[in-house]
PDB file of C-alpha atoms in Angstrom:
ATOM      1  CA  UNK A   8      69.864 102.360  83.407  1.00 93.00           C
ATOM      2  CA  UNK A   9      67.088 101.350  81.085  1.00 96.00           C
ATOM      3  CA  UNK A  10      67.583  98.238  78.786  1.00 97.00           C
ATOM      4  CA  UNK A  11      68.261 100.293  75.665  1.00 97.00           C
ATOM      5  CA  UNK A  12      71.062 101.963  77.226  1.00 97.00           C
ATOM      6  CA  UNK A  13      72.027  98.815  79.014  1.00 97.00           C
ATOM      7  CA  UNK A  14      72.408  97.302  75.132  1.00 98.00           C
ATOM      8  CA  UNK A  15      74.285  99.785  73.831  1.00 97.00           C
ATOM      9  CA  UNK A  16      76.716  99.986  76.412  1.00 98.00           C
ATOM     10  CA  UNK A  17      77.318  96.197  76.507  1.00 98.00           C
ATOM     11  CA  UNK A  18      77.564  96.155  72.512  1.00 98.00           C
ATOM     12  CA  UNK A  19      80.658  99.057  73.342  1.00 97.00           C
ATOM     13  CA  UNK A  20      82.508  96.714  75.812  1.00 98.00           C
ATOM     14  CA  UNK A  21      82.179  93.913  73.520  1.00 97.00           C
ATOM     15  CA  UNK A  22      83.567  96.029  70.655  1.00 97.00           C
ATOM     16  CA  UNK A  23      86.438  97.312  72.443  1.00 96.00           C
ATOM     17  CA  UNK A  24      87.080  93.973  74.795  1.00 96.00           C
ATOM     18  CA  UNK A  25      87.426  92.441  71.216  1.00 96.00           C
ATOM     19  CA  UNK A  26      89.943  95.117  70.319  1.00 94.00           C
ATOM     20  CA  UNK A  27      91.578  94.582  73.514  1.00 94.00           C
ATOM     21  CA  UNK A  28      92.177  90.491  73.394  1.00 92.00           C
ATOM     22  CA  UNK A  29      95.501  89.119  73.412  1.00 90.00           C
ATOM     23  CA  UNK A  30      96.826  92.952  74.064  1.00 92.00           C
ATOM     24  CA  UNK A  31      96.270  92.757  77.727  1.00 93.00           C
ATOM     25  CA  UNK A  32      99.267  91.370  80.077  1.00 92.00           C
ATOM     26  CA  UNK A  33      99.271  88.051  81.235  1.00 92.00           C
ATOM     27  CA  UNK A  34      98.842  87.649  84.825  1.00 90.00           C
ATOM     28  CA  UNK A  35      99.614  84.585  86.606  1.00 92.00           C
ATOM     29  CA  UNK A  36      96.161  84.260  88.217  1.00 91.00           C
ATOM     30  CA  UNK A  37      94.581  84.114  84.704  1.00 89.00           C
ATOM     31  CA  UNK A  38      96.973  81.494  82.509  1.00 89.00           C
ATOM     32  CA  UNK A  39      94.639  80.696  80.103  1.00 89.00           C
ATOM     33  CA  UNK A  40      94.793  84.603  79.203  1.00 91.00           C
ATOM     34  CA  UNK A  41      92.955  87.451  80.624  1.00 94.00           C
ATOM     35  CA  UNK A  42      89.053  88.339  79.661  1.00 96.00           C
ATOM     36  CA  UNK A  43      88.932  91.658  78.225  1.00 96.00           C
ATOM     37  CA  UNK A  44      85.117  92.195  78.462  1.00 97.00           C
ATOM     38  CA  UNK A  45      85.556  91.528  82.590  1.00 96.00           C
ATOM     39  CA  UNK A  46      88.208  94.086  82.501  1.00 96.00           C
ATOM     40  CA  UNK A  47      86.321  96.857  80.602  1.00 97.00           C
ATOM     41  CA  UNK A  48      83.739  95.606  83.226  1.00 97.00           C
ATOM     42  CA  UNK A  49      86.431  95.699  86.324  1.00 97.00           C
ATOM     43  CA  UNK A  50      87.602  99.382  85.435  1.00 97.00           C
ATOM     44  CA  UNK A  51      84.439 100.790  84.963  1.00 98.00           C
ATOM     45  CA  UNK A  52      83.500  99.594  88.581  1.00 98.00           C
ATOM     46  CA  UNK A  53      86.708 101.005  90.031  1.00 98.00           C
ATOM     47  CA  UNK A  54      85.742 104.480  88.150  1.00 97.00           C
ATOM     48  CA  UNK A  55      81.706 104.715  89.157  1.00 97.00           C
ATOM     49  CA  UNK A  56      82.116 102.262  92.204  1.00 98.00           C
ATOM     50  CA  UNK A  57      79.155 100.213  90.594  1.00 97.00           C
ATOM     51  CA  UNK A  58      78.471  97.822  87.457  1.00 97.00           C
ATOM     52  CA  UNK A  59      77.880  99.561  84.234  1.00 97.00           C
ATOM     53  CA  UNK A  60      74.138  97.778  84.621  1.00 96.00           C
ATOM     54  CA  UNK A  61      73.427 100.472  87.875  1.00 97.00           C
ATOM     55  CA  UNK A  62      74.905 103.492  86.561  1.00 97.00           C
ATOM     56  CA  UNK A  63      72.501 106.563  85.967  1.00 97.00           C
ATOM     57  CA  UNK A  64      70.573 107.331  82.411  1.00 97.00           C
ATOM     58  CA  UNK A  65      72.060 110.689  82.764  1.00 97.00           C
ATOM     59  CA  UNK A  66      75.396 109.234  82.926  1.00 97.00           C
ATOM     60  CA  UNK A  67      75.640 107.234  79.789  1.00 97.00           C
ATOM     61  CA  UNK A  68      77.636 109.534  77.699  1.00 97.00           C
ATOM     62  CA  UNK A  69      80.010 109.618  80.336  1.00 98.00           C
ATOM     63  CA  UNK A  70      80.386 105.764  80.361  1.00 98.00           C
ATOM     64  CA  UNK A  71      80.477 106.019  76.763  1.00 97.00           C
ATOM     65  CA  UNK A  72      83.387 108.351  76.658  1.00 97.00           C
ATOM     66  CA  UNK A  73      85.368 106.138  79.419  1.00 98.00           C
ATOM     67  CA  UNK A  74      85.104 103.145  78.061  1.00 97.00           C
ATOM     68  CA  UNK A  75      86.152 104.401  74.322  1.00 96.00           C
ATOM     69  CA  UNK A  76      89.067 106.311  76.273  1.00 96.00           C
ATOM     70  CA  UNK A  77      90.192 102.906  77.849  1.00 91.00           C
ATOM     71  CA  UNK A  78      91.627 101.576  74.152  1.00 82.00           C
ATOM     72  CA  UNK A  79      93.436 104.886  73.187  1.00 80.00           C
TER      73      UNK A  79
END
């Protein structure tokens, strides 16, 4: 993925990870609270089976849609 893309995509987690703080379940392996932006992060590695970072220019709409569609 070129930077550009790379940008926009991380400015996308951040927006929705913010959306997403304090809503996510606490977890006894995180008691301080769970990060949101590492779980955008974690799903969209179980989805692509890669970080967001190596994941195709052709692709980016794709990982656009996803990670709006995880805070629905």
């Amino acid at each position: 993925m070129n930077q550009e893309n790379r940008r926009s995509v991380w400015k996308l987690i951040q927006s929705h990870g913010d959306f997403l703080k304090d809503k996510l379940e606490q977890h006894p392996n995180h008691p301080d609270g769970r990060n949101p932006y590492a779980h955008i992060c974690s799903l969209i590695n179980q989805r692509f089976h890669c970080s967001y970072k190596d994941i195709p220019d052709e692709k980016i709409n794709e990982l656009k849609e996803y990670i709006v569609s995880i805070c629905r």
